[in-house]
Amino acid sequence: MAEPVNLNIRFEDILTEVESYNPSADLDLIRKAYVYSAKVHQGQTRRSGEPYLIHPIAVAHILAKMHLDAPSIATGFLHDTVEDTLATVEDIKQIFGPQISKLVDAVTKLSKINFNTKEQRQAENFRKMFMAMADDIRVILVKLADRLHNMQTMQHMPEDKQILISQETLDIYAPIAGRLGMQELKLDLENLALKYLKPQLWETLSEKADELQKTTGKSIEEMKLKLNEKLLEYGIKADLQARIKHVYSIFRKMEEQHVEFEQIYDLLALRVIVNTIPQCYETLGFVHSLWKPVPGRFKDYIGMPKMNNYQSLHTTVIGPKGYRVEFQIRTKEMHEIADWGIAAHWNYKEGGEINLKDEMKFRWIRQFMEWQKDLSDPAEYLDTVKLDLFASDVYVFTPKGDIREFPAGSTPVDFAYSVHTEVGNKCVGARVNGKLVPLRYRMKSGDTIEIVTQEGHHPSRDWLKYAQTSRAKAKIRQYLREEQSTRASKLGQDLLEKELDRYGLSPSKTYKGEAFLAFLKSRHIRDEHQLFVLVGYGKLSSHQVVAALLPKEQLEEMAQKETVKESTISRIFKKAFERSRGRVRVGGFDDVMISLAKCCNPIPGDSIVGFITRGRGVTIHSSDCSKVLASDKTRRLDATWNLKGADPTSTKIRVICIDKPGLLADISRIISDLDVNINQASCRSIGDQKMVNNFEIGIRDLKHLQSLIKALSKVKGVISVDRTRD
């Protein structure tokens, strides 16, 4: 765990730290950056009233603790100069050279990125961030150090800013730290974020963790002494460290398992750091000889490292008084990598320069960017970002014995698409360890997977429920969109050619005519196929196309002879735009027939998108709804909430709580006090003295819902409160 924030860090401490791991580092460069930072930040203070210089000194110190190179530490001193002082990038370049000015400029741009924006802008911001990371990984390391110190000293910020910054930290920066293998930094960011997002819960869990540490301290010390004696007997020198799980890790276990603190059994951990890999396995044997191992709780991350290069042996045993204790056994090098991830990999050449080419230990970034090249849709891109950032690990084998890594919960569908797109599209099942299983089977570490394919077989929408990897989801959505587009194109061509025939026009001649080509150009339509798709989806009527091709006189003459019947889809959309619901503006209009999608239950405040639905006008979905992500973009329309005088919107929440008398009454009273109407409720016991309560409620908007969830979370006995979309 990172050291507590130290407001008394001296500049000399940073130089001493750097010299300890890189004696040939350019200390003059670091001194010059410190002096310049002190000069341009002179007179500036933080919200606490302390000199602003405390912040860049702390950031530089964190980077030194990561064992980074001199340019990175200099950037730590200078990272806020362009944004918060009169200094310019050109000034930095003239004084410190192009390398540092480029780093400072990149960190400055990263700091200006706002991730709480509309999908299109947010997606673009993520792309910029990953491009900066791929160009020079030190950019994100400086930003992570900056974010860590800001989180450590955020008590002076207004509450709304604390919540906003903490949520962003939890959603973006902590997962990135985890992906870079910087586990301790990730945990520190998560703990600090929880402190401001759920202050009462954080305080309660911290107190309970401290109390547990006191009550188990003697037993853990006895275990350390016992194991150390055994290791020394066989000539193994080890560093043994005892710890309680981080508060955020405890919180996640409570959420995932729907239990309270007292029902979590593996809160205690003993870390054993030895010199060699063979000693790791020897130590494991001694641990299992001294205490009874818990079945199914052994993981070998040395033989099969995680994607972020984390390596360790994990096993859980039954210790004194029945306590479950997790042992993490690793070498010193593995321990450094576990703490600082990619930052622990720097090797220094003569002269103190960093060997970046040899140390690109972040292949997931490049792989991630490669997969995203074809994802132009912002909503799908953001969905993919979240999948990739929060992925955990399952290790399986190919029939040839090669290891492949997947997110937890992955299925043979994910495996098939990792082999090849065509294998994925044609897969019908899989053999797992020689036994046939369905596509929904969740792969387990150690499984050997063989995909079964069939010619003529194609993906279905149900596959999106099984797939976990961004690659598989993207390929399935691509196939479904192309299939939709093909059907729409055929329908649109049929509708248009029937309309052309009614006016005595030859389709083949029309498509080659100047008037038709001019029409396509005026509407910015790429070709006739795109036109057919637009007509098929109802964005253009066949009559609109024909009317643009014929003289006005000819149209009027035809109108006098007969009443021109509009196509079915055209009538639907005419009706749609004549009926007003007033709740949502679609394409800038609020006179559109709309309905709210049942699959995602959007409420005012959610980011939304319109979806053209034959027979029902426009259906409003949440922007991240899986059905929308799998649809052709041609069927989507921009949509915004029109909240003036809007009635409450129905949504659903699930409250899991302890099964005890009076608690349901307390929950109902909180809901009522916040002016929320309960439309429907169902409550049932799920065993282990717990209840699950599902409420359908009338809510004004997203902010109203968030206030309710926050209030319910504070009720004693409530384990979790979540919005549900089923």
mmCIF file with all atom_site columns, C-alpha atoms in Angstrom, residues 34 49 62 124 159 205 243 252-253 267 269 323 367 370 376 419 462 530 536 567 581 625 628 667 675 680 700 719:
data_model
loop_
_atom_site.group_PDB
_atom_site.id
_atom_site.type_symbol
_atom_site.label_atom_id
_atom_site.label_alt_id
_atom_site.label_comp_id
_atom_site.label_asym_id
_atom_site.label_entity_id
_atom_site.label_seq_id
_atom_site.pdbx_PDB_ins_code
_atom_site.Cartn_x
_atom_site.Cartn_y
_atom_site.Cartn_z
_atom_site.occupancy
_atom_site.B_iso_or_equiv
_atom_site.pdbx_formal_charge
_atom_site.auth_seq_id
_atom_site.auth_comp_id
_atom_site.auth_asym_id
_atom_site.auth_atom_id
_atom_site.pdbx_PDB_model_num
ATOM 1  C CA . TYR A 1 34  ? 12.142  21.932  -9.061  1.00 0.00 ? 34  TYR A CA 1
ATOM 2  C CA . GLY A 1 49  ? -4.172  27.395  2.177   1.00 0.00 ? 49  GLY A CA 1
ATOM 3  C CA . ILE A 1 62  ? 5.490   9.378   -5.904  1.00 0.00 ? 62  ILE A CA 1
ATOM 4  C CA . GLU A 1 124 ? -13.109 10.847  -28.389 1.00 0.00 ? 124 GLU A CA 1
ATOM 5  C CA . GLU A 1 159 ? -18.633 17.809  -1.672  1.00 0.00 ? 159 GLU A CA 1
ATOM 6  C CA . LEU A 1 205 ? -15.638 -0.779  7.392   1.00 0.00 ? 205 LEU A CA 1
ATOM 7  C CA . ARG A 1 243 ? -2.176  -7.367  6.195   1.00 0.00 ? 243 ARG A CA 1
ATOM 8  C CA . ARG A 1 252 ? -16.662 -5.301  -3.322  1.00 0.00 ? 252 ARG A CA 1
ATOM 9  C CA . LYS A 1 253 ? -16.910 -8.723  -1.667  1.00 0.00 ? 253 LYS A CA 1
ATOM 10 C CA . LEU A 1 267 ? -9.974  -10.944 5.110   1.00 0.00 ? 267 LEU A CA 1
ATOM 11 C CA . ALA A 1 269 ? -3.469  -12.163 4.204   1.00 0.00 ? 269 ALA A CA 1
ATOM 12 C CA . TYR A 1 323 ? -9.492  -17.905 10.667  1.00 0.00 ? 323 TYR A CA 1
ATOM 13 C CA . GLN A 1 367 ? -4.015  -4.622  -28.759 1.00 0.00 ? 367 GLN A CA 1
ATOM 14 C CA . GLU A 1 370 ? -5.940  -2.312  -32.782 1.00 0.00 ? 370 GLU A CA 1
ATOM 15 C CA . SER A 1 376 ? -16.642 4.397   -35.179 1.00 0.00 ? 376 SER A CA 1
ATOM 16 C CA . VAL A 1 419 ? -9.189  -17.633 -33.051 1.00 0.00 ? 419 VAL A CA 1
ATOM 17 C CA . ASP A 1 462 ? -28.549 -14.134 -27.927 1.00 0.00 ? 462 ASP A CA 1
ATOM 18 C CA . GLN A 1 530 ? -27.306 3.477   -48.898 1.00 0.00 ? 530 GLN A CA 1
ATOM 19 C CA . GLY A 1 536 ? -36.051 0.411   -45.907 1.00 0.00 ? 536 GLY A CA 1
ATOM 20 C CA . SER A 1 567 ? -45.615 3.016   -48.355 1.00 0.00 ? 567 SER A CA 1
ATOM 21 C CA . ARG A 1 581 ? -45.679 12.827  -26.369 1.00 0.00 ? 581 ARG A CA 1
ATOM 22 C CA . CYS A 1 625 ? -28.234 -0.490  -24.220 1.00 0.00 ? 625 CYS A CA 1
ATOM 23 C CA . VAL A 1 628 ? -28.836 -0.343  -29.638 1.00 0.00 ? 628 VAL A CA 1
ATOM 24 C CA . ILE A 1 667 ? -36.921 1.200   3.669   1.00 0.00 ? 667 ILE A CA 1
ATOM 25 C CA . ASP A 1 675 ? -41.349 11.799  -2.595  1.00 0.00 ? 675 ASP A CA 1
ATOM 26 C CA . GLN A 1 680 ? -45.089 -2.316  -7.333  1.00 0.00 ? 680 GLN A CA 1
ATOM 27 C CA . ARG A 1 700 ? -38.393 12.393  -11.466 1.00 0.00 ? 700 ARG A CA 1
ATOM 28 C CA . ILE A 1 719 ? -26.401 -4.640  2.188   1.00 0.00 ? 719 ILE A CA 1
#
